[in-house]
C-alpha cells in the first residue's frame, strides 16, 4: 500500500527493475494492447478482399480453381489485362470512358450546383429559406434507389432513357451535397467580406466565382470527391436507364460479364476479376490525389 498525493492509498506492483508500478498504468497498457489488436484485426478484415482480388487477377482459370486463393500461382496478370482490353472489340475501354464521363462530368456539375445552392441557403435571406432547407434535409433521407423508377418513367416520357443524359442529370442533383456545402459555407465565408465586396461594386455573380469559390475550395474538393466515388459505384440507375451495351459504365459491364460467364465460349471469371481490379485503380488514384482536401473538408464543420 502506498500513499498518493491526494492522500488516498493504492496498490502498486513491482516494475521491471523491482520498482513499484501502479495498477492503473498496467490496466492502461493492457487496454492499449487490446485496442491495437482490434485495429489490426479490422485492418486485415478490410484489406483481405483487396488482397484476394489482386492475387486472383494474376491467375488463369486453372489457377483460380486449383490453387490457394490467397497466394500467387503462375503469373498471368498482363495476359489477363490484354484479354480484358481485346475482348468483344475492346468494349472494356468503352465502359471505362463511360464511367469517367458519368462520374467526372456528373461530379463536376454536382459540385457547382451544390456549392451555389449551399451558399444561397447560407448567406441569403429570402422567403421560404427555412422551408427550402427542410426540403433539402428531408430529400437526402430518402434512398436514391427509391427514386429510380419515378425518374425512369419521367425520362421515358421525354425520350431521355438509353442516353447519357438519363444518367448525368440525376447525378447533378444531390441534396446531401447541398446541405454539406451549406454547412461549410456557414463557417468558411465571413458575411463582412461579402458586404465589403458589394460596397466595392462587385456583382453577385462575380462575388460567387471570384470570392466564394476560392473560400470554398476545400469544401468543393470534398463534394467532388464524394460525388465522383458515388457516381462511379452507382449501379441501379444505369441498370434501369441504359439499354445499349456501348453506353454502360464499368459497374454494369462487369455485372453483365459475371452473369454470362457460364454461357460464353470462354470462361469470363478471370476477365471479371481482372476488370474489377482495373476499375479500382482510378478510384484509388483520385482518393490519393485529393486525400488532404477530403480530410480537411470533412473535419472543418466539426472544428467550427
mmCIF file of C-alpha atoms in Angstrom:
data_model
loop_
_atom_site.group_PDB
_atom_site.id
_atom_site.type_symbol
_atom_site.label_atom_id
_atom_site.label_comp_id
_atom_site.label_asym_id
_atom_site.label_seq_id
_atom_site.Cartn_x
_atom_site.Cartn_y
_atom_site.Cartn_z
ATOM 1 C CA UNK A 1 0.000 0.000 0.000
ATOM 2 C CA UNK A 2 1.283 3.450 -0.888
ATOM 3 C CA UNK A 3 0.079 6.943 -0.122
ATOM 4 C CA UNK A 4 -0.684 9.093 -3.169
ATOM 5 C CA UNK A 5 -0.503 12.900 -3.327
ATOM 6 C CA UNK A 6 -4.231 13.165 -2.793
ATOM 7 C CA UNK A 7 -3.981 11.194 0.424
ATOM 8 C CA UNK A 8 -5.529 8.033 -0.999
ATOM 9 C CA UNK A 9 -3.916 4.661 -0.780
ATOM 10 C CA UNK A 10 -3.455 2.397 -3.772
ATOM 11 C CA UNK A 11 -1.772 -0.874 -4.600
ATOM 12 C CA UNK A 12 1.468 -0.906 -6.537
ATOM 13 C CA UNK A 13 3.054 -3.753 -8.436
ATOM 14 C CA UNK A 14 6.761 -4.295 -8.807
ATOM 15 C CA UNK A 15 8.134 -2.808 -12.025
ATOM 16 C CA UNK A 16 10.705 -4.303 -14.341
ATOM 17 C CA UNK A 17 13.593 -3.323 -12.034
ATOM 18 C CA UNK A 18 11.845 -4.012 -8.753
ATOM 19 C CA UNK A 19 10.207 -0.583 -8.623
ATOM 20 C CA UNK A 20 6.548 -0.350 -7.694
ATOM 21 C CA UNK A 21 4.154 0.153 -10.634
ATOM 22 C CA UNK A 22 0.588 1.484 -10.128
ATOM 23 C CA UNK A 23 -2.218 -0.892 -11.077
ATOM 24 C CA UNK A 24 -3.831 1.817 -13.242
ATOM 25 C CA UNK A 25 -0.771 2.002 -15.513
ATOM 26 C CA UNK A 26 -0.818 -1.758 -16.046
ATOM 27 C CA UNK A 27 -4.506 -1.691 -16.934
ATOM 28 C CA UNK A 28 -3.916 1.218 -19.318
ATOM 29 C CA UNK A 29 -1.210 -0.745 -21.142
ATOM 30 C CA UNK A 30 -3.488 -3.755 -21.420
ATOM 31 C CA UNK A 31 -6.230 -1.567 -22.843
ATOM 32 C CA UNK A 32 -3.874 -0.114 -25.461
ATOM 33 C CA UNK A 33 -2.732 -3.599 -26.437
ATOM 34 C CA UNK A 34 -6.327 -4.784 -26.827
ATOM 35 C CA UNK A 35 -7.188 -1.707 -28.903
ATOM 36 C CA UNK A 36 -4.112 -2.288 -31.076
ATOM 37 C CA UNK A 37 -5.054 -5.939 -31.616
ATOM 38 C CA UNK A 38 -8.597 -4.911 -32.543
ATOM 39 C CA UNK A 39 -7.345 -2.330 -35.053
ATOM 40 C CA UNK A 40 -5.008 -4.882 -36.640
ATOM 41 C CA UNK A 41 -7.875 -7.369 -36.998
ATOM 42 C CA UNK A 42 -10.126 -4.730 -38.560
ATOM 43 C CA UNK A 43 -7.326 -3.730 -40.949
ATOM 44 C CA UNK A 44 -6.835 -7.342 -42.013
ATOM 45 C CA UNK A 45 -10.579 -7.747 -42.467
ATOM 46 C CA UNK A 46 -10.655 -4.650 -44.697
ATOM 47 C CA UNK A 47 -7.568 -5.500 -46.746
ATOM 48 C CA UNK A 48 -8.310 -9.216 -47.233
ATOM 49 C CA UNK A 49 -10.831 -8.763 -50.117
ATOM 50 C CA UNK A 50 -8.466 -6.402 -51.943
ATOM 51 C CA UNK A 51 -5.587 -8.831 -51.467
ATOM 52 C CA UNK A 52 -7.721 -11.699 -52.780
ATOM 53 C CA UNK A 53 -8.684 -9.613 -55.833
ATOM 54 C CA UNK A 54 -5.048 -8.762 -56.582
ATOM 55 C CA UNK A 55 -3.955 -12.388 -56.248
ATOM 56 C CA UNK A 56 -6.874 -13.689 -58.333
ATOM 57 C CA UNK A 57 -6.197 -11.216 -61.154
ATOM 58 C CA UNK A 58 -2.755 -12.769 -61.665
ATOM 59 C CA UNK A 59 -4.077 -16.304 -62.279
ATOM 60 C CA UNK A 60 -5.580 -18.141 -65.208
ATOM 61 C CA UNK A 61 -8.711 -20.255 -64.994
ATOM 62 C CA UNK A 62 -6.875 -23.342 -63.773
ATOM 63 C CA UNK A 63 -5.073 -21.339 -61.104
ATOM 64 C CA UNK A 64 -8.329 -19.896 -59.838
ATOM 65 C CA UNK A 65 -9.843 -23.359 -59.419
ATOM 66 C CA UNK A 66 -6.963 -25.415 -58.027
ATOM 67 C CA UNK A 67 -4.529 -23.069 -56.251
ATOM 68 C CA UNK A 68 -4.527 -21.275 -52.920
ATOM 69 C CA UNK A 69 -6.941 -18.350 -53.184
ATOM 70 C CA UNK A 70 -4.801 -16.076 -51.013
ATOM 71 C CA UNK A 71 -1.425 -16.633 -52.636
ATOM 72 C CA UNK A 72 0.129 -16.367 -56.072
ATOM 73 C CA UNK A 73 0.484 -19.195 -58.570
ATOM 74 C CA UNK A 74 1.672 -18.728 -62.177
ATOM 75 C CA UNK A 75 1.768 -15.018 -63.055
ATOM 76 C CA UNK A 76 -0.709 -14.234 -65.868
ATOM 77 C CA UNK A 77 -1.689 -10.683 -64.953
ATOM 78 C CA UNK A 78 -0.511 -8.973 -68.141
ATOM 79 C CA UNK A 79 -2.089 -11.701 -70.278
ATOM 80 C CA UNK A 80 -5.355 -11.197 -68.406
ATOM 81 C CA UNK A 81 -5.180 -7.424 -68.911
ATOM 82 C CA UNK A 82 -4.598 -7.888 -72.647
ATOM 83 C CA UNK A 83 -7.554 -10.274 -72.853
ATOM 84 C CA UNK A 84 -9.797 -7.826 -70.994
ATOM 85 C CA UNK A 85 -8.855 -4.989 -73.337
ATOM 86 C CA UNK A 86 -9.225 -7.026 -76.523
ATOM 87 C CA UNK A 87 -12.363 -8.991 -75.624
ATOM 88 C CA UNK A 88 -15.505 -8.073 -77.585
ATOM 89 C CA UNK A 89 -13.685 -5.457 -79.697
ATOM 90 C CA UNK A 90 -12.376 -3.558 -76.680
ATOM 91 C CA UNK A 91 -15.731 -2.887 -75.046
ATOM 92 C CA UNK A 92 -13.997 -2.616 -71.656
ATOM 93 C CA UNK A 93 -12.269 0.607 -72.740
ATOM 94 C CA UNK A 94 -15.629 1.982 -73.850
ATOM 95 C CA UNK A 95 -17.120 1.171 -70.454
ATOM 96 C CA UNK A 96 -14.168 2.864 -68.781
ATOM 97 C CA UNK A 97 -14.708 6.008 -70.847
ATOM 98 C CA UNK A 98 -18.415 5.978 -69.962
ATOM 99 C CA UNK A 99 -17.637 5.650 -66.251
ATOM 100 C CA UNK A 100 -15.184 8.539 -66.405
ATOM 101 C CA UNK A 101 -17.757 10.637 -68.272
ATOM 102 C CA UNK A 102 -20.661 9.862 -65.943
ATOM 103 C CA UNK A 103 -18.639 10.146 -62.742
ATOM 104 C CA UNK A 104 -16.401 13.066 -63.750
ATOM 105 C CA UNK A 105 -18.925 15.292 -65.507
ATOM 106 C CA UNK A 106 -21.643 14.420 -63.019
ATOM 107 C CA UNK A 107 -19.376 15.193 -60.061
ATOM 108 C CA UNK A 108 -18.224 18.499 -61.570
ATOM 109 C CA UNK A 109 -21.755 19.723 -62.269
ATOM 110 C CA UNK A 110 -22.960 18.422 -58.911
ATOM 111 C CA UNK A 111 -20.186 20.342 -57.162
ATOM 112 C CA UNK A 112 -21.030 23.588 -58.957
ATOM 113 C CA UNK A 113 -24.782 23.285 -58.307
ATOM 114 C CA UNK A 114 -24.328 22.149 -54.688
ATOM 115 C CA UNK A 115 -21.893 24.945 -53.799
ATOM 116 C CA UNK A 116 -24.173 27.581 -55.375
ATOM 117 C CA UNK A 117 -27.271 26.240 -53.621
ATOM 118 C CA UNK A 118 -25.484 25.785 -50.302
ATOM 119 C CA UNK A 119 -24.055 29.299 -50.468
ATOM 120 C CA UNK A 120 -27.507 30.726 -51.205
ATOM 121 C CA UNK A 121 -29.069 28.887 -48.258
ATOM 122 C CA UNK A 122 -26.252 30.027 -46.001
ATOM 123 C CA UNK A 123 -25.810 33.717 -46.896
ATOM 124 C CA UNK A 124 -29.056 34.917 -48.481
ATOM 125 C CA UNK A 125 -32.289 35.788 -46.706
ATOM 126 C CA UNK A 126 -35.422 35.118 -48.748
ATOM 127 C CA UNK A 127 -38.977 33.916 -48.100
ATOM 128 C CA UNK A 128 -39.150 30.156 -47.691
ATOM 129 C CA UNK A 129 -35.485 29.748 -46.842
ATOM 130 C CA UNK A 130 -36.126 27.542 -43.794
ATOM 131 C CA UNK A 131 -38.705 25.556 -45.729
ATOM 132 C CA UNK A 132 -36.219 25.022 -48.541
ATOM 133 C CA UNK A 133 -33.564 23.847 -46.083
ATOM 134 C CA UNK A 134 -36.069 21.439 -44.562
ATOM 135 C CA UNK A 135 -36.891 20.055 -48.007
ATOM 136 C CA UNK A 136 -33.198 19.557 -48.709
ATOM 137 C CA UNK A 137 -32.659 17.689 -45.438
ATOM 138 C CA UNK A 138 -35.759 15.563 -45.985
ATOM 139 C CA UNK A 139 -34.706 14.769 -49.546
ATOM 140 C CA UNK A 140 -31.354 13.190 -48.723
ATOM 141 C CA UNK A 141 -33.042 11.000 -46.113
ATOM 142 C CA UNK A 142 -34.811 9.161 -48.945
ATOM 143 C CA UNK A 143 -32.881 6.238 -50.510
ATOM 144 C CA UNK A 144 -31.761 7.070 -54.038
ATOM 145 C CA UNK A 145 -32.893 3.677 -55.285
ATOM 146 C CA UNK A 146 -36.433 4.663 -54.306
ATOM 147 C CA UNK A 147 -36.355 7.471 -56.888
ATOM 148 C CA UNK A 148 -35.019 5.378 -59.771
ATOM 149 C CA UNK A 149 -38.340 4.130 -61.105
ATOM 150 C CA UNK A 150 -40.054 7.566 -60.963
ATOM 151 C CA UNK A 151 -37.042 9.006 -62.798
ATOM 152 C CA UNK A 152 -37.230 6.275 -65.418
ATOM 153 C CA UNK A 153 -40.952 6.908 -66.008
ATOM 154 C CA UNK A 154 -40.318 10.657 -66.238
ATOM 155 C CA UNK A 155 -37.357 10.361 -68.615
ATOM 156 C CA UNK A 156 -39.177 7.836 -70.782
ATOM 157 C CA UNK A 157 -41.868 10.462 -71.376
ATOM 158 C CA UNK A 158 -39.336 12.964 -72.696
ATOM 159 C CA UNK A 159 -37.152 10.459 -74.529
ATOM 160 C CA UNK A 160 -34.022 10.541 -72.342
ATOM 161 C CA UNK A 161 -33.834 6.853 -71.494
ATOM 162 C CA UNK A 162 -30.941 4.914 -73.006
ATOM 163 C CA UNK A 163 -28.964 8.156 -73.298
ATOM 164 C CA UNK A 164 -26.084 9.624 -71.316
ATOM 165 C CA UNK A 165 -28.382 12.448 -70.146
ATOM 166 C CA UNK A 166 -30.602 9.933 -68.386
ATOM 167 C CA UNK A 167 -27.683 9.122 -66.098
ATOM 168 C CA UNK A 168 -25.969 12.520 -65.905
ATOM 169 C CA UNK A 169 -28.993 14.647 -64.935
ATOM 170 C CA UNK A 170 -29.834 12.668 -61.754
ATOM 171 C CA UNK A 171 -26.135 12.744 -60.812
ATOM 172 C CA UNK A 172 -26.138 16.560 -60.870
ATOM 173 C CA UNK A 173 -28.764 16.943 -58.135
ATOM 174 C CA UNK A 174 -27.679 15.663 -54.738
ATOM 175 C CA UNK A 175 -29.455 17.122 -51.664
ATOM 176 C CA UNK A 176 -26.831 15.831 -49.248
ATOM 177 C CA UNK A 177 -24.085 17.698 -51.115
ATOM 178 C CA UNK A 178 -26.193 20.863 -50.979
ATOM 179 C CA UNK A 179 -26.504 20.506 -47.217
ATOM 180 C CA UNK A 180 -22.771 19.785 -46.909
ATOM 181 C CA UNK A 181 -21.974 22.936 -48.896
ATOM 182 C CA UNK A 182 -24.366 24.953 -46.739
ATOM 183 C CA UNK A 183 -22.703 23.774 -43.527
ATOM 184 C CA UNK A 184 -19.258 24.505 -44.945
ATOM 185 C CA UNK A 185 -20.286 27.974 -46.137
ATOM 186 C CA UNK A 186 -21.584 28.845 -42.656
ATOM 187 C CA UNK A 187 -18.074 28.617 -41.255
ATOM 188 C CA UNK A 188 -15.887 29.483 -44.242
ATOM 189 C CA UNK A 189 -17.485 32.641 -45.690
ATOM 190 C CA UNK A 190 -17.487 35.766 -43.487
ATOM 191 C CA UNK A 191 -20.524 37.990 -44.015
ATOM 192 C CA UNK A 192 -18.286 41.056 -43.632
ATOM 193 C CA UNK A 193 -16.205 40.033 -46.632
ATOM 194 C CA UNK A 194 -19.315 39.753 -48.806
ATOM 195 C CA UNK A 195 -20.514 43.184 -47.700
ATOM 196 C CA UNK A 196 -17.105 44.677 -48.478
ATOM 197 C CA UNK A 197 -17.209 43.170 -51.978
ATOM 198 C CA UNK A 198 -20.690 44.578 -52.577
ATOM 199 C CA UNK A 199 -19.574 48.016 -51.407
ATOM 200 C CA UNK A 200 -16.733 47.852 -53.938
ATOM 201 C CA UNK A 201 -19.313 47.372 -56.681
ATOM 202 C CA UNK A 202 -18.861 43.651 -57.351
ATOM 203 C CA UNK A 203 -21.902 41.863 -58.739
ATOM 204 C CA UNK A 204 -23.312 38.772 -57.076
ATOM 205 C CA UNK A 205 -22.061 36.539 -59.885
ATOM 206 C CA UNK A 206 -18.573 37.983 -59.630
ATOM 207 C CA UNK A 207 -18.619 37.551 -55.832
ATOM 208 C CA UNK A 208 -19.597 33.912 -56.225
ATOM 209 C CA UNK A 209 -16.955 32.984 -58.794
ATOM 210 C CA UNK A 210 -14.064 35.125 -57.533
ATOM 211 C CA UNK A 211 -14.640 35.118 -53.765
ATOM 212 C CA UNK A 212 -16.962 32.335 -52.670
ATOM 213 C CA UNK A 213 -15.488 29.556 -54.801
ATOM 214 C CA UNK A 214 -11.969 30.387 -53.638
ATOM 215 C CA UNK A 215 -13.001 30.323 -49.995
ATOM 216 C CA UNK A 216 -14.828 27.028 -50.515
ATOM 217 C CA UNK A 217 -12.035 25.240 -52.368
ATOM 218 C CA UNK A 218 -11.662 22.576 -49.704
ATOM 219 C CA UNK A 219 -15.398 22.021 -49.399
ATOM 220 C CA UNK A 220 -15.772 21.900 -53.181
ATOM 221 C CA UNK A 221 -12.997 19.306 -53.437
ATOM 222 C CA UNK A 222 -14.695 17.219 -50.770
ATOM 223 C CA UNK A 223 -18.046 17.380 -52.561
ATOM 224 C CA UNK A 224 -16.405 16.498 -55.880
ATOM 225 C CA UNK A 225 -14.615 13.518 -54.358
ATOM 226 C CA UNK A 226 -17.699 12.119 -52.653
ATOM 227 C CA UNK A 227 -19.801 12.663 -55.765
ATOM 228 C CA UNK A 228 -17.213 11.048 -58.031
ATOM 229 C CA UNK A 229 -16.959 7.933 -55.875
ATOM 230 C CA UNK A 230 -20.733 7.672 -55.524
ATOM 231 C CA UNK A 231 -21.319 8.100 -59.259
ATOM 232 C CA UNK A 232 -18.558 5.661 -60.163
ATOM 233 C CA UNK A 233 -20.077 2.948 -57.975
ATOM 234 C CA UNK A 234 -23.693 3.696 -58.913
ATOM 235 C CA UNK A 235 -25.403 0.582 -60.202
ATOM 236 C CA UNK A 236 -29.195 0.652 -60.077
ATOM 237 C CA UNK A 237 -29.725 3.910 -62.001
ATOM 238 C CA UNK A 238 -27.561 2.989 -65.049
ATOM 239 C CA UNK A 239 -29.031 -0.526 -64.997
ATOM 240 C CA UNK A 240 -32.530 0.947 -65.257
ATOM 241 C CA UNK A 241 -31.839 3.783 -67.689
ATOM 242 C CA UNK A 242 -29.421 2.260 -70.189
ATOM 243 C CA UNK A 243 -30.080 -0.497 -72.694
ATOM 244 C CA UNK A 244 -27.269 -0.251 -75.231
ATOM 245 C CA UNK A 245 -24.079 -2.124 -74.332
ATOM 246 C CA UNK A 246 -21.941 0.709 -75.647
ATOM 247 C CA UNK A 247 -23.476 3.112 -73.096
ATOM 248 C CA UNK A 248 -22.891 1.013 -69.983
ATOM 249 C CA UNK A 249 -20.445 2.059 -67.240
ATOM 250 C CA UNK A 250 -17.973 -0.400 -65.756
ATOM 251 C CA UNK A 251 -20.291 -1.489 -62.959
ATOM 252 C CA UNK A 252 -22.969 -2.688 -65.401
ATOM 253 C CA UNK A 253 -20.490 -4.140 -67.891
ATOM 254 C CA UNK A 254 -18.707 -6.263 -65.291
ATOM 255 C CA UNK A 255 -22.049 -7.370 -63.906
ATOM 256 C CA UNK A 256 -23.068 -8.493 -67.396
ATOM 257 C CA UNK A 257 -19.801 -10.424 -67.841
ATOM 258 C CA UNK A 258 -20.279 -12.080 -64.474
ATOM 259 C CA UNK A 259 -23.848 -13.092 -65.332
ATOM 260 C CA UNK A 260 -22.805 -14.503 -68.729
ATOM 261 C CA UNK A 261 -19.580 -16.231 -67.706
ATOM 262 C CA UNK A 262 -21.080 -19.745 -67.874
ATOM 263 C CA UNK A 263 -22.855 -19.153 -71.177
ATOM 264 C CA UNK A 264 -19.842 -17.735 -73.026
ATOM 265 C CA UNK A 265 -17.470 -19.697 -75.226
ATOM 266 C CA UNK A 266 -14.650 -18.766 -72.846
ATOM 267 C CA UNK A 267 -14.714 -18.544 -69.077
ATOM 268 C CA UNK A 268 -15.201 -14.896 -68.121
ATOM 269 C CA UNK A 269 -14.361 -15.295 -64.434
ATOM 270 C CA UNK A 270 -10.768 -14.199 -64.944
ATOM 271 C CA UNK A 271 -11.915 -11.238 -67.060
ATOM 272 C CA UNK A 272 -14.377 -10.158 -64.387
ATOM 273 C CA UNK A 273 -11.749 -10.279 -61.639
ATOM 274 C CA UNK A 274 -9.101 -8.500 -63.700
ATOM 275 C CA UNK A 275 -11.603 -5.884 -64.862
ATOM 276 C CA UNK A 276 -12.731 -5.319 -61.281
ATOM 277 C CA UNK A 277 -9.129 -4.712 -60.229
ATOM 278 C CA UNK A 278 -8.569 -2.289 -63.104
ATOM 279 C CA UNK A 279 -11.785 -0.443 -62.237
ATOM 280 C CA UNK A 280 -10.489 0.223 -58.720
ATOM 281 C CA UNK A 281 -7.326 1.960 -59.923
ATOM 282 C CA UNK A 282 -8.983 5.296 -60.952
ATOM 283 C CA UNK A 283 -10.746 5.496 -57.588
ATOM 284 C CA UNK A 284 -7.515 4.812 -55.720
ATOM 285 C CA UNK A 285 -5.674 7.486 -57.710
ATOM 286 C CA UNK A 286 -8.289 10.171 -57.152
ATOM 287 C CA UNK A 287 -8.562 9.286 -53.454
ATOM 288 C CA UNK A 288 -4.806 9.617 -53.016
ATOM 289 C CA UNK A 289 -4.658 12.845 -55.042
ATOM 290 C CA UNK A 290 -7.448 14.538 -53.073
ATOM 291 C CA UNK A 291 -6.917 12.954 -49.675
ATOM 292 C CA UNK A 292 -5.735 16.117 -47.964
ATOM 293 C CA UNK A 293 -8.742 18.079 -49.254
ATOM 294 C CA UNK A 294 -11.094 15.329 -48.134
ATOM 295 C CA UNK A 295 -9.680 15.181 -44.603
ATOM 296 C CA UNK A 296 -9.748 18.925 -44.017
ATOM 297 C CA UNK A 297 -13.138 19.305 -45.696
ATOM 298 C CA UNK A 298 -14.842 16.690 -43.549
ATOM 299 C CA UNK A 299 -13.390 17.938 -40.252
ATOM 300 C CA UNK A 300 -13.832 21.676 -40.809
ATOM 301 C CA UNK A 301 -17.504 21.742 -39.870
ATOM 302 C CA UNK A 302 -16.910 19.992 -36.558
ATOM 303 C CA UNK A 303 -13.989 22.300 -35.729
ATOM 304 C CA UNK A 304 -16.036 25.392 -36.419
#
